[in-house]
Short mmCIF file of C-alpha atoms in Angstrom, two decimals:
data_model
loop_
_atom_site.label_atom_id
_atom_site.label_comp_id
_atom_site.label_asym_id
_atom_site.label_seq_id
_atom_site.Cartn_x
_atom_site.Cartn_y
_atom_site.Cartn_z
CA MET O 1 -154.26 -10.72 -81.01
CA SER O 2 -151.87 -7.80 -81.64
CA GLU O 3 -150.14 -6.34 -78.64
CA GLN O 4 -148.55 -3.07 -77.67
CA PRO O 5 -144.83 -2.94 -78.36
CA GLY O 6 -142.91 -4.45 -75.48
CA SER O 7 -146.02 -5.87 -73.83
CA THR O 8 -146.86 -9.51 -73.18
CA ARG O 9 -150.18 -11.21 -73.64
CA ARG O 10 -150.39 -11.51 -69.85
CA GLU O 11 -149.93 -7.74 -69.43
CA ALA O 12 -152.46 -6.98 -72.14
CA LEU O 13 -154.93 -9.35 -70.53
CA GLY O 14 -154.39 -7.68 -67.18
CA VAL O 15 -155.32 -4.30 -68.68
CA GLY O 16 -158.55 -5.77 -69.97
CA ARG O 17 -159.37 -7.18 -66.55
CA GLY O 18 -158.90 -3.85 -64.87
CA ALA O 19 -161.17 -2.11 -67.35
CA MET O 20 -163.93 -4.66 -67.01
CA GLY O 21 -165.45 -2.93 -64.02
CA GLY O 22 -164.30 0.61 -64.71
CA ALA O 23 -166.08 3.49 -66.38
CA ALA O 24 -163.34 4.11 -68.94
CA LEU O 25 -163.09 2.68 -72.44
CA LEU O 26 -161.56 -0.79 -72.48
CA ALA O 27 -157.87 -0.67 -73.32
CA LEU O 28 -157.34 -1.18 -77.03
CA THR O 29 -154.11 -2.23 -78.63
CA PRO O 30 -152.80 -0.40 -81.70
CA GLY O 31 -153.43 -2.37 -84.81
CA ALA O 32 -155.92 -4.71 -83.11
CA ALA O 33 -158.06 -6.82 -85.42
CA SER O 34 -161.27 -5.15 -86.44
CA ALA O 35 -163.15 -8.21 -87.62
CA ALA O 36 -166.83 -8.24 -86.81
CA SER O 37 -170.02 -9.34 -88.43
CA ALA O 38 -173.43 -7.83 -89.04
CA PRO O 39 -176.30 -8.50 -86.67
CA ALA O 40 -177.84 -11.97 -86.89
CA GLY O 41 -181.22 -12.06 -85.23
CA GLY O 42 -180.41 -8.76 -83.56
CA ILE O 43 -177.11 -10.04 -82.07
CA PHE O 44 -173.90 -8.41 -83.33
CA ALA O 45 -170.74 -10.54 -83.30
CA LEU O 46 -167.43 -9.22 -81.91
CA PRO O 47 -164.15 -11.13 -81.76
CA SER O 48 -163.62 -9.94 -78.18
CA THR O 49 -164.56 -7.28 -75.63
CA ARG O 50 -161.48 -5.37 -76.82
CA ALA O 51 -162.41 -5.27 -80.50
CA ARG O 52 -162.07 -1.77 -81.97
CA VAL O 53 -165.35 -2.06 -83.85
CA PRO O 54 -168.40 0.20 -83.51
CA VAL O 55 -171.63 -1.66 -82.97
CA PRO O 56 -174.69 -0.73 -85.07
CA ARG O 57 -177.01 1.53 -83.10
CA ASP O 58 -179.95 -0.81 -83.66
CA ALA O 59 -178.18 -3.91 -82.26
CA PRO O 60 -179.70 -4.75 -78.84
CA ALA O 61 -177.05 -7.35 -78.01
CA VAL O 62 -173.54 -8.50 -78.88
CA ARG O 63 -171.85 -11.87 -78.59
CA THR O 64 -168.10 -11.95 -78.09
CA ASP O 65 -165.88 -14.83 -79.15
CA GLY O 66 -163.45 -14.09 -76.31
CA TYR O 67 -162.82 -11.91 -73.30
CA ALA O 68 -159.41 -10.52 -74.29
CA ASP O 69 -159.05 -12.22 -77.64
CA ALA O 70 -161.02 -14.60 -79.77
CA ALA O 71 -159.04 -17.65 -78.66
CA ASP O 72 -159.26 -17.41 -74.88
CA GLY O 73 -162.67 -19.04 -74.41
CA GLY O 74 -164.16 -16.08 -72.57
CA GLY O 75 -166.97 -15.41 -75.01
CA ALA O 76 -170.41 -14.37 -73.79
CA LEU O 77 -173.66 -12.65 -74.64
CA TYR O 78 -174.06 -8.98 -73.61
CA ARG O 79 -177.11 -6.74 -73.84
CA ARG O 80 -177.12 -2.98 -74.36
CA VAL O 81 -177.74 -0.90 -71.22
CA ALA O 82 -178.12 2.84 -70.73
CA THR O 83 -175.92 3.26 -67.65
CA ALA O 84 -172.75 1.58 -66.43
CA PRO O 85 -173.51 -1.28 -64.00
CA THR O 86 -171.88 -1.29 -60.58
CA HIS O 87 -170.44 -4.81 -61.00
CA ARG O 88 -167.65 -6.14 -63.23
CA GLY O 89 -169.85 -7.96 -65.72
CA TRP O 90 -169.90 -5.30 -68.45
CA PHE O 91 -167.79 -3.50 -71.01
CA ARG O 92 -167.86 -0.38 -73.20
CA SER O 93 -167.48 -0.88 -76.94
CA SER O 94 -165.37 1.46 -79.06
CA ASP O 95 -168.40 3.53 -80.04
CA GLY O 96 -169.15 4.28 -76.38
CA ALA O 97 -172.09 1.88 -75.99
CA LEU O 98 -172.46 -0.02 -72.70
CA TRP O 99 -172.98 -3.78 -72.62
CA GLU O 100 -173.98 -5.92 -69.61
CA LEU O 101 -173.39 -9.66 -69.36
CA ALA O 102 -176.59 -11.57 -70.14
CA GLU O 103 -175.54 -15.23 -69.77
CA ASP O 104 -177.70 -17.48 -67.61
CA ALA O 105 -174.56 -19.18 -66.21
CA PRO O 106 -171.58 -17.01 -67.20
CA SER O 107 -168.14 -18.53 -67.48
CA VAL O 108 -165.48 -17.24 -65.13
CA ARG O 109 -163.44 -16.54 -68.28
CA ALA O 110 -165.90 -13.75 -69.11
CA PHE O 111 -164.54 -11.99 -66.02
CA GLY O 112 -160.90 -12.47 -66.99
CA ALA O 113 -160.02 -15.87 -65.51
CA VAL O 114 -157.20 -17.46 -67.50
CA GLY O 115 -157.12 -21.07 -66.32
CA ASP O 116 -153.50 -21.77 -67.24
CA GLY O 117 -152.39 -22.82 -63.74
CA GLN O 118 -150.07 -19.80 -63.48
CA ALA O 119 -152.17 -16.64 -63.34
CA ASP O 120 -153.99 -15.88 -60.09
CA ASP O 121 -157.65 -16.25 -61.08
CA ARG O 122 -159.09 -15.63 -57.63
CA ALA O 123 -160.35 -12.09 -58.29
CA ALA O 124 -161.96 -13.01 -61.61
CA ILE O 125 -163.84 -15.99 -60.17
CA GLN O 126 -164.93 -13.96 -57.16
CA ALA O 127 -166.19 -11.25 -59.52
CA ALA O 128 -168.30 -13.85 -61.34
CA ILE O 129 -169.78 -15.09 -58.05
CA ASP O 130 -170.51 -11.54 -56.88
CA PHE O 131 -172.09 -10.61 -60.24
CA VAL O 132 -174.49 -13.54 -60.24
CA ALA O 133 -175.40 -12.97 -56.59
CA ALA O 134 -176.07 -9.27 -57.23
CA ARG O 135 -178.54 -10.00 -60.01
CA GLY O 136 -180.49 -12.38 -57.76
CA GLY O 137 -178.74 -15.70 -58.19
CA GLY O 138 -177.96 -18.26 -60.88
CA GLY O 139 -175.08 -20.30 -62.20
CA VAL O 140 -171.37 -19.57 -62.51
CA THR O 141 -169.48 -21.91 -64.84
CA ILE O 142 -165.91 -23.10 -64.30
CA PRO O 143 -164.85 -24.28 -67.77
CA VAL O 144 -162.03 -26.69 -68.55
CA GLY O 145 -158.72 -25.34 -67.19
CA ARG O 146 -156.53 -25.07 -64.11
CA PHE O 147 -157.55 -21.98 -62.19
CA ARG O 148 -154.93 -21.03 -59.61
CA LEU O 149 -156.15 -19.26 -56.46
CA GLY O 150 -154.36 -17.02 -54.01
CA THR O 151 -156.04 -15.90 -50.79
CA VAL O 152 -157.31 -12.69 -49.20
CA SER O 153 -158.82 -11.86 -45.83
CA ALA O 154 -162.38 -13.14 -45.40
CA PRO O 155 -165.19 -10.55 -45.31
CA ASP O 156 -166.01 -11.65 -41.76
CA ASN O 157 -162.36 -11.33 -40.65
CA THR O 158 -162.08 -15.01 -39.74
CA GLY O 159 -158.86 -15.61 -41.67
CA PRO O 160 -157.69 -16.14 -45.24
CA ILE O 161 -159.97 -17.43 -47.97
CA ALA O 162 -159.74 -17.81 -51.72
CA LEU O 163 -163.43 -17.60 -52.70
CA TRP O 164 -166.42 -16.32 -50.72
CA MET O 165 -169.67 -18.03 -51.72
CA ARG O 166 -172.87 -16.01 -51.96
CA SER O 167 -176.49 -17.00 -51.49
CA GLY O 168 -178.31 -18.00 -54.64
CA VAL O 169 -175.15 -18.94 -56.55
CA ARG O 170 -174.52 -22.31 -58.20
CA LEU O 171 -170.76 -22.71 -58.79
CA HIS O 172 -170.51 -25.58 -61.27
CA GLY O 173 -167.75 -26.99 -63.42
CA SER O 174 -168.28 -28.05 -67.02
CA ASP O 175 -166.16 -31.21 -66.55
CA ARG O 176 -165.47 -32.63 -63.08
CA SER O 177 -161.99 -33.94 -63.87
CA ARG O 178 -160.84 -31.04 -66.08
CA SER O 179 -162.45 -28.01 -64.41
CA VAL O 180 -159.87 -27.58 -61.66
CA LEU O 181 -159.39 -25.02 -58.89
CA VAL O 182 -155.94 -25.27 -57.35
CA LEU O 183 -154.68 -23.42 -54.27
CA ALA O 184 -151.40 -21.61 -54.77
CA ASP O 185 -148.36 -22.49 -52.65
CA ALA O 186 -147.72 -20.87 -49.26
CA GLN O 187 -151.22 -19.51 -48.61
CA ARG O 188 -151.16 -20.42 -44.91
CA GLY O 189 -149.27 -18.80 -42.07
CA PRO O 190 -148.76 -20.03 -38.49
CA GLY O 191 -152.07 -20.28 -36.69
CA THR O 192 -154.22 -19.04 -39.57
CA PHE O 193 -157.75 -20.23 -40.19
CA GLY O 194 -157.42 -20.90 -43.89
CA ARG O 195 -160.16 -21.94 -46.29
CA ILE O 196 -160.38 -22.14 -50.06
CA ILE O 197 -164.16 -21.86 -50.59
CA ALA O 198 -165.93 -20.32 -47.60
CA SER O 199 -169.10 -18.51 -46.61
CA GLY O 200 -170.98 -16.89 -43.81
CA VAL O 201 -174.75 -17.31 -43.85
CA LEU O 202 -175.56 -19.12 -47.10
CA THR O 203 -178.90 -20.11 -48.62
CA ASP O 204 -180.00 -21.72 -51.89
CA ALA O 205 -176.47 -22.38 -53.16
CA SER O 206 -174.51 -25.27 -54.61
CA LEU O 207 -171.05 -26.47 -55.57
CA ALA O 208 -170.82 -29.18 -58.21
CA ASP O 209 -168.81 -30.88 -60.94
CA PHE O 210 -165.26 -29.63 -60.46
CA THR O 211 -161.99 -30.67 -58.85
CA LEU O 212 -160.48 -28.77 -55.94
CA GLU O 213 -156.76 -29.39 -55.49
CA ALA O 214 -156.17 -28.06 -52.01
CA ASN O 215 -152.39 -28.42 -52.33
CA ARG O 216 -151.70 -29.46 -48.76
CA ALA O 217 -148.13 -30.32 -49.72
CA GLY O 218 -147.50 -26.77 -50.93
CA GLN O 219 -148.42 -25.09 -47.64
CA GLY O 220 -145.07 -25.67 -45.94
CA ALA O 221 -145.02 -25.99 -42.17
CA GLU O 222 -148.82 -25.55 -42.03
CA ARG O 223 -149.58 -28.55 -44.23
CA ASP O 224 -151.07 -30.59 -41.38
CA ALA O 225 -153.32 -27.98 -39.82
CA THR O 226 -156.68 -28.81 -38.22
CA ASN O 227 -158.06 -25.25 -38.11
CA GLY O 228 -159.01 -24.84 -41.73
CA ALA O 229 -160.76 -26.53 -44.63
CA ALA O 230 -160.81 -26.81 -48.39
CA ILE O 231 -164.55 -26.01 -48.25
CA MET O 232 -166.13 -24.46 -45.16
CA LEU O 233 -169.65 -23.14 -45.52
CA GLY O 234 -171.00 -21.29 -42.52
CA THR O 235 -168.72 -20.03 -39.76
CA ALA O 236 -168.55 -17.62 -36.84
CA GLY O 237 -172.12 -18.29 -35.74
CA ALA O 238 -173.52 -18.43 -39.28
CA HIS O 239 -175.68 -21.15 -40.78
CA VAL O 240 -176.60 -22.54 -44.18
CA GLU O 241 -179.93 -23.58 -45.68
CA ARG O 242 -180.78 -25.50 -48.84
CA VAL O 243 -177.19 -26.10 -49.85
CA VAL O 244 -175.93 -28.88 -52.13
CA ILE O 245 -172.33 -30.07 -52.55
CA GLU O 246 -172.17 -32.75 -55.21
CA ASN O 247 -169.88 -34.50 -57.65
CA LEU O 248 -166.70 -32.74 -56.53
CA VAL O 249 -163.19 -34.12 -56.21
CA VAL O 250 -161.35 -32.65 -53.21
CA ARG O 251 -157.70 -33.63 -52.86
CA GLY O 252 -155.10 -32.85 -50.22
CA ALA O 253 -157.16 -30.64 -47.91
CA ASN O 254 -155.34 -28.81 -45.16
CA GLY O 255 -157.86 -29.57 -42.42
CA GLN O 256 -161.33 -30.76 -43.41
CA ALA O 257 -162.12 -31.43 -47.06
CA ILE O 258 -165.84 -30.55 -46.94
CA GLN O 259 -167.26 -28.84 -43.87
CA VAL O 260 -170.66 -27.29 -43.19
CA VAL O 261 -170.76 -25.45 -39.89
CA GLY O 262 -173.88 -24.48 -38.01
CA HIS O 263 -174.19 -23.15 -34.47
CA PRO O 264 -176.43 -24.10 -31.52
CA ASP O 265 -178.18 -20.74 -31.98
CA ALA O 266 -178.15 -20.83 -35.80
CA ILE O 267 -179.01 -24.32 -37.00
CA SER O 268 -178.22 -25.28 -40.59
CA ARG O 269 -181.05 -26.90 -42.56
CA ASP O 270 -181.52 -29.03 -45.65
CA VAL O 271 -177.92 -29.85 -46.55
CA THR O 272 -177.02 -32.45 -49.19
CA ILE O 273 -173.49 -33.76 -49.76
CA CYS O 274 -173.49 -36.46 -52.41
CA GLY O 275 -171.39 -38.10 -55.10
CA ASN O 276 -168.11 -36.50 -54.04
CA ARG O 277 -164.62 -38.00 -53.91
CA VAL O 278 -162.41 -36.92 -51.02
CA GLU O 279 -158.76 -37.92 -50.88
CA ALA O 280 -155.97 -37.44 -48.32
CA SER O 281 -157.24 -34.73 -45.96
CA SER O 282 -155.01 -33.76 -43.07
CA PHE O 283 -158.04 -33.88 -40.76
CA ILE O 284 -161.68 -34.94 -41.48
CA GLY O 285 -163.17 -35.87 -44.85
CA ILE O 286 -166.79 -34.63 -44.51
CA GLN O 287 -167.93 -32.85 -41.34
CA VAL O 288 -171.29 -31.23 -40.57
CA SER O 289 -172.38 -29.67 -37.28
CA HIS O 290 -175.62 -28.29 -35.81
CA PHE O 291 -178.14 -29.22 -38.45
CA ILE O 292 -181.66 -30.37 -39.22
CA ASP O 293 -182.15 -32.54 -42.31
CA LEU O 294 -178.78 -33.69 -43.62
CA THR O 295 -178.01 -36.17 -46.40
CA ILE O 296 -174.50 -37.59 -46.94
CA ASP O 297 -174.89 -40.04 -49.77
CA ASN O 298 -172.73 -41.99 -52.23
CA ASN O 299 -169.40 -40.33 -51.46
CA ASP O 300 -165.94 -41.91 -51.79
CA ILE O 301 -163.64 -40.90 -48.93
CA SER O 302 -160.12 -42.22 -48.44
CA ASP O 303 -156.88 -41.70 -46.52
CA CYS O 304 -157.97 -38.97 -44.11
CA ARG O 305 -155.84 -38.57 -41.01
CA ASP O 306 -158.99 -38.35 -38.88
CA ASN O 307 -162.58 -39.46 -39.44
CA GLY O 308 -164.05 -40.04 -42.87
CA ILE O 309 -167.54 -38.74 -41.98
CA ASP O 310 -168.08 -36.73 -38.79
CA ILE O 311 -171.37 -35.21 -37.62
CA TYR O 312 -171.74 -33.26 -34.40
CA GLY O 313 -174.52 -31.66 -32.38
CA ASP O 314 -173.44 -30.76 -28.87
CA ASN O 315 -175.03 -27.59 -27.49
CA PHE O 316 -171.89 -25.99 -26.12
CA THR O 317 -173.70 -22.75 -25.27
CA ASN O 318 -175.68 -24.27 -22.38
CA ASN O 319 -174.54 -27.92 -22.15
CA SER O 320 -178.07 -29.14 -22.86
CA THR O 321 -178.78 -32.87 -22.89
CA THR O 322 -180.74 -32.40 -26.14
CA PRO O 323 -178.65 -32.65 -29.33
CA THR O 324 -178.81 -29.72 -31.72
CA SER O 325 -178.25 -31.98 -34.77
CA THR O 326 -181.16 -34.16 -35.91
CA GLN O 327 -182.51 -35.98 -38.95
CA ALA O 328 -179.54 -37.26 -40.95
CA ARG O 329 -179.12 -40.01 -43.52
CA ILE O 330 -175.63 -41.37 -44.15
CA ALA O 331 -175.99 -43.90 -46.94
CA ARG O 332 -174.09 -45.73 -49.69
CA ASN O 333 -170.75 -44.09 -48.87
CA ARG O 334 -167.41 -45.83 -49.23
CA VAL O 335 -164.89 -44.84 -46.56
CA ARG O 336 -161.41 -46.34 -46.61
CA ARG O 337 -158.31 -45.93 -44.45
CA CYS O 338 -159.58 -43.16 -42.19
CA ALA O 339 -159.58 -43.10 -38.36
CA SER O 340 -163.30 -43.89 -38.00
CA GLY O 341 -165.61 -44.48 -40.93
CA ALA O 342 -168.54 -42.54 -39.46
CA PHE O 343 -168.26 -40.67 -36.15
CA LEU O 344 -171.64 -39.62 -34.72
CA GLU O 345 -171.27 -37.28 -31.77
CA THR O 346 -174.29 -36.08 -29.80
CA VAL O 347 -176.79 -36.39 -32.65
CA ALA O 348 -180.35 -37.71 -32.88
CA ASP O 349 -182.50 -39.50 -35.47
CA VAL O 350 -179.68 -40.63 -37.74
CA ASP O 351 -179.68 -43.56 -40.17
CA VAL O 352 -176.32 -45.03 -41.21
CA THR O 353 -177.33 -47.42 -43.97
CA GLY O 354 -175.67 -49.39 -46.75
CA ASN O 355 -172.15 -47.99 -46.38
CA LEU O 356 -168.76 -49.64 -46.78
CA PHE O 357 -166.20 -48.91 -44.06
CA ASP O 358 -162.93 -50.57 -44.97
CA GLY O 359 -159.50 -50.50 -43.36
CA CYS O 360 -160.31 -47.75 -40.87
CA ARG O 361 -157.76 -47.44 -38.09
CA VAL O 362 -160.07 -47.28 -35.04
CA THR O 363 -163.70 -48.21 -35.74
CA GLY O 364 -166.17 -48.48 -38.56
CA VAL O 365 -168.98 -46.58 -36.81
CA HIS O 366 -168.65 -44.78 -33.49
CA VAL O 367 -171.47 -43.20 -31.47
CA ASN O 368 -170.23 -40.74 -28.87
CA ARG O 369 -171.82 -38.54 -26.23
CA ILE O 370 -170.64 -35.18 -24.89
CA HIS O 371 -173.50 -33.36 -23.12
CA GLY O 372 -176.42 -34.11 -25.42
CA GLU O 373 -177.77 -37.67 -25.47
CA PRO O 374 -177.45 -39.54 -28.79
CA SER O 375 -180.82 -41.07 -29.62
CA GLY O 376 -182.67 -42.70 -32.46
CA ILE O 377 -179.45 -43.96 -34.09
CA MET O 378 -179.90 -46.78 -36.62
CA VAL O 379 -176.75 -48.50 -37.95
CA GLN O 380 -178.10 -50.90 -40.55
CA ASN O 381 -176.95 -53.03 -43.48
CA ASN O 382 -173.41 -51.73 -43.57
CA ARG O 383 -170.32 -53.71 -44.48
CA ILE O 384 -167.48 -53.08 -42.04
CA THR O 385 -164.20 -54.83 -42.71
CA SER O 386 -160.56 -54.76 -41.61
CA THR O 387 -161.09 -52.29 -38.75
CA PRO O 388 -160.04 -53.01 -35.14
CA ILE O 389 -163.64 -52.39 -33.98
CA GLY O 390 -166.74 -52.77 -36.10
CA ALA O 391 -169.12 -50.52 -34.13
CA SER O 392 -168.46 -48.77 -30.84
CA ILE O 393 -170.60 -46.76 -28.44
CA THR O 394 -169.43 -44.46 -25.66
CA GLY O 395 -171.83 -42.74 -23.26
CA ASP O 396 -175.42 -43.18 -22.15
CA THR O 397 -177.78 -43.00 -25.11
CA GLY O 398 -181.45 -42.63 -25.85
CA GLY O 399 -181.38 -45.60 -28.19
CA VAL O 400 -178.87 -47.08 -30.64
CA SER O 401 -179.83 -49.98 -32.91
CA ILE O 402 -177.23 -52.05 -34.79
CA GLN O 403 -178.96 -54.33 -37.27
CA GLY O 404 -178.17 -56.39 -40.34
CA ASN O 405 -174.51 -55.39 -40.66
CA ASN O 406 -171.69 -57.61 -41.89
CA ILE O 407 -168.58 -57.12 -39.76
CA SER O 408 -165.38 -58.97 -40.64
CA ARG O 409 -161.62 -58.95 -40.02
CA PHE O 410 -161.94 -57.07 -36.72
CA THR O 411 -158.99 -57.32 -34.32
CA ARG O 412 -160.44 -55.89 -31.09
CA ALA O 413 -164.20 -56.50 -31.19
CA ALA O 414 -167.12 -56.59 -33.58
CA ILE O 415 -169.07 -54.41 -31.13
CA GLN O 416 -167.44 -52.53 -28.28
CA PHE O 417 -169.06 -50.57 -25.45
CA GLY O 418 -166.84 -47.88 -23.99
CA LEU O 419 -164.17 -46.89 -26.48
CA ASP O 420 -161.95 -44.89 -24.16
CA GLY O 421 -162.02 -47.21 -21.12
CA GLN O 422 -164.31 -45.09 -18.97
CA GLY O 423 -167.89 -43.81 -18.74
CA ASN O 424 -171.31 -45.44 -18.94
CA VAL O 425 -173.11 -46.98 -21.92
CA SER O 426 -176.86 -47.65 -22.10
CA PHE O 427 -179.78 -48.52 -24.38
CA VAL O 428 -178.12 -50.34 -27.25
CA THR O 429 -179.64 -53.18 -29.29
CA ALA O 430 -177.79 -55.36 -31.78
CA THR O 431 -179.65 -58.03 -33.75
CA GLY O 432 -179.44 -59.76 -37.10
CA ASN O 433 -175.80 -58.95 -37.71
CA VAL O 434 -173.20 -61.28 -39.20
CA PHE O 435 -169.90 -61.38 -37.32
CA ASP O 436 -167.27 -63.14 -39.40
CA CYS O 437 -165.00 -64.62 -36.73
CA ARG O 438 -162.85 -66.79 -38.96
CA GLY O 439 -159.27 -66.24 -37.91
CA VAL O 440 -160.38 -63.87 -35.12
CA THR O 441 -159.09 -64.42 -31.56
CA CYS O 442 -160.43 -61.25 -29.93
CA PRO O 443 -163.88 -60.87 -28.25
CA VAL O 444 -166.90 -60.60 -30.50
CA VAL O 445 -168.61 -58.25 -28.02
CA LEU O 446 -166.45 -56.27 -25.61
CA GLY O 447 -167.44 -54.07 -22.69
CA ASP O 448 -164.35 -52.04 -21.85
CA SER O 449 -165.04 -49.47 -19.13
CA PRO O 450 -163.73 -50.68 -15.75
CA LYS O 451 -165.10 -47.59 -13.96
CA GLY O 452 -168.47 -47.41 -15.74
CA THR O 453 -171.94 -48.93 -15.79
CA LEU O 454 -173.38 -50.94 -18.67
CA SER O 455 -177.20 -50.78 -18.75
CA TRP O 456 -180.11 -51.90 -20.89
CA ILE O 457 -178.08 -53.75 -23.50
CA ARG O 458 -179.53 -56.41 -25.78
CA VAL O 459 -177.27 -58.29 -28.22
CA VAL O 460 -179.16 -61.34 -29.48
CA ASP O 461 -179.83 -63.41 -32.60
CA ASN O 462 -176.62 -62.52 -34.40
CA VAL O 463 -174.75 -64.92 -36.67
CA VAL O 464 -171.13 -65.78 -35.93
CA LEU O 465 -169.17 -67.44 -38.71
CA GLY O 466 -166.36 -69.74 -37.69
CA LEU O 467 -167.74 -70.82 -34.29
CA PRO O 468 -165.56 -68.80 -31.89
CA LYS O 469 -164.87 -70.13 -28.44
CA PRO O 470 -167.63 -69.39 -25.91
CA GLU O 471 -165.32 -67.16 -23.87
CA GLN O 472 -164.78 -64.98 -26.96
CA LEU O 473 -168.44 -64.17 -27.45
CA PHE O 474 -168.75 -61.59 -24.68
CA VAL O 475 -166.05 -60.10 -22.48
CA ASN O 476 -167.41 -57.53 -20.00
CA ARG O 477 -164.99 -55.33 -18.06
CA PHE O 478 -167.55 -52.80 -16.80
CA ALA O 479 -167.62 -52.24 -13.05
CA THR O 480 -171.40 -52.59 -12.94
CA SER O 481 -173.94 -54.15 -15.30
CA ASN O 482 -177.69 -53.63 -15.26
CA VAL O 483 -180.16 -55.51 -17.51
CA VAL O 484 -177.56 -56.75 -19.98
CA ARG O 485 -178.38 -59.63 -22.29
CA VAL O 486 -175.71 -60.80 -24.72
CA GLY O 487 -176.27 -64.24 -26.21
CA ASP O 488 -178.37 -66.45 -28.47
CA PHE O 489 -175.67 -66.37 -31.10
CA ILE O 490 -176.37 -68.39 -34.22
CA GLY O 491 -173.15 -70.26 -34.83
CA VAL O 492 -172.21 -71.31 -38.33
CA GLN O 493 -169.13 -73.33 -39.26
CA SER O 494 -168.36 -71.99 -42.68
CA ASP O 495 -165.65 -72.42 -45.27
CA LEU O 496 -167.25 -69.90 -47.59
CA PRO O 497 -164.96 -67.22 -49.07
CA ARG O 498 -164.70 -64.09 -47.02
CA GLY O 499 -167.12 -61.30 -47.94
#
């Protein structure tokens, strides 16, 4: 591409970006290439949106090879329109004709994104999202490249964001490992509520198939914040419905990596988070609050400073005993080296099935109560290894069942009632589990709440490998116990390799 004397390609590209949404003729460079071809099937070919080539009057559409030049990958299909659109997805050819983007899933390069890791591509990607939302929804494609993002103030004034998701938009990469969004350095200030991809109310939307480098290390003194997220959908009393987050890589989040936020008065519905890889968040890996119908499936989560998976449903508006979060399936996830593998707080009707929780610092699965009563919790067929506590429960419940799990290399207890040393625990059943006690000297079942009451507990017909001493099977430090049955262990002396 020829350039104006003294200009750089970056400057020339910037001029093209500015003209993309304006009413004026796109900036043309003296001596620019004029190559073009005749219509083929009614579509006229242009080397770029800047080409100084008149388009035949009978051509209903043009296809560009590039946005600013033929080599930048920003090519797209445009259709002739009579009036200038109000969005950025159009251009004016040199003969004065107007052309509107007609791609089903336009590339962000068609809006001026560069993807070289240096230019700030935030505005171009936001323009693509806004364009697709304005025409009623559809896909936005992040092609191969490193798209650097600065931040601006969120539309709802809740703090800085890079991208604001819109209802109906599918933001998808073309290659998960090579379609990369990266947060620029120093985008957080003291006390800010920073997010990279955020939304208010959001419906019928998805994020998929790209990498998000949240650049926690580049945020200076704010690199270990807990009041932000790499992805936060729904905030400030908003909710989301029919939203999918799948096949992403999220690295180095400052706060949560993936967060979907409902509200007791605005419940989120039909949320799916699957097939993602989350690495090294400064707070929680995947967190969802105030929902109905949630699936968290087949994710890899590692090295978060807090919980790997965290779901929450306390009604803080009126302190109701009924959870606001119900109907969740947490399945086939692999959570390593986080605080707790899965932390279930004041939720109901939740299945935690077929997961691996490995090397977590506190517990594999923890069920906790605030005001609302956890109920209908099934913890089944999970493998929990190398955590101090396999499964723990704190607070009176409406029913927790722990069945068919394999718990090994625990150093405090396979099952513990009362994680924080106080409060009551009730209505818990544990059967059919395998507790690998080889090399273990701590209790298999521990009740650890000297000021609380333990009620309606049934722990029977579980296998213990290694034949622990009888006094290790159940240690109860609760002040009061009521209808508690812990026993009928099936002891097996085994020299089999550890699972």
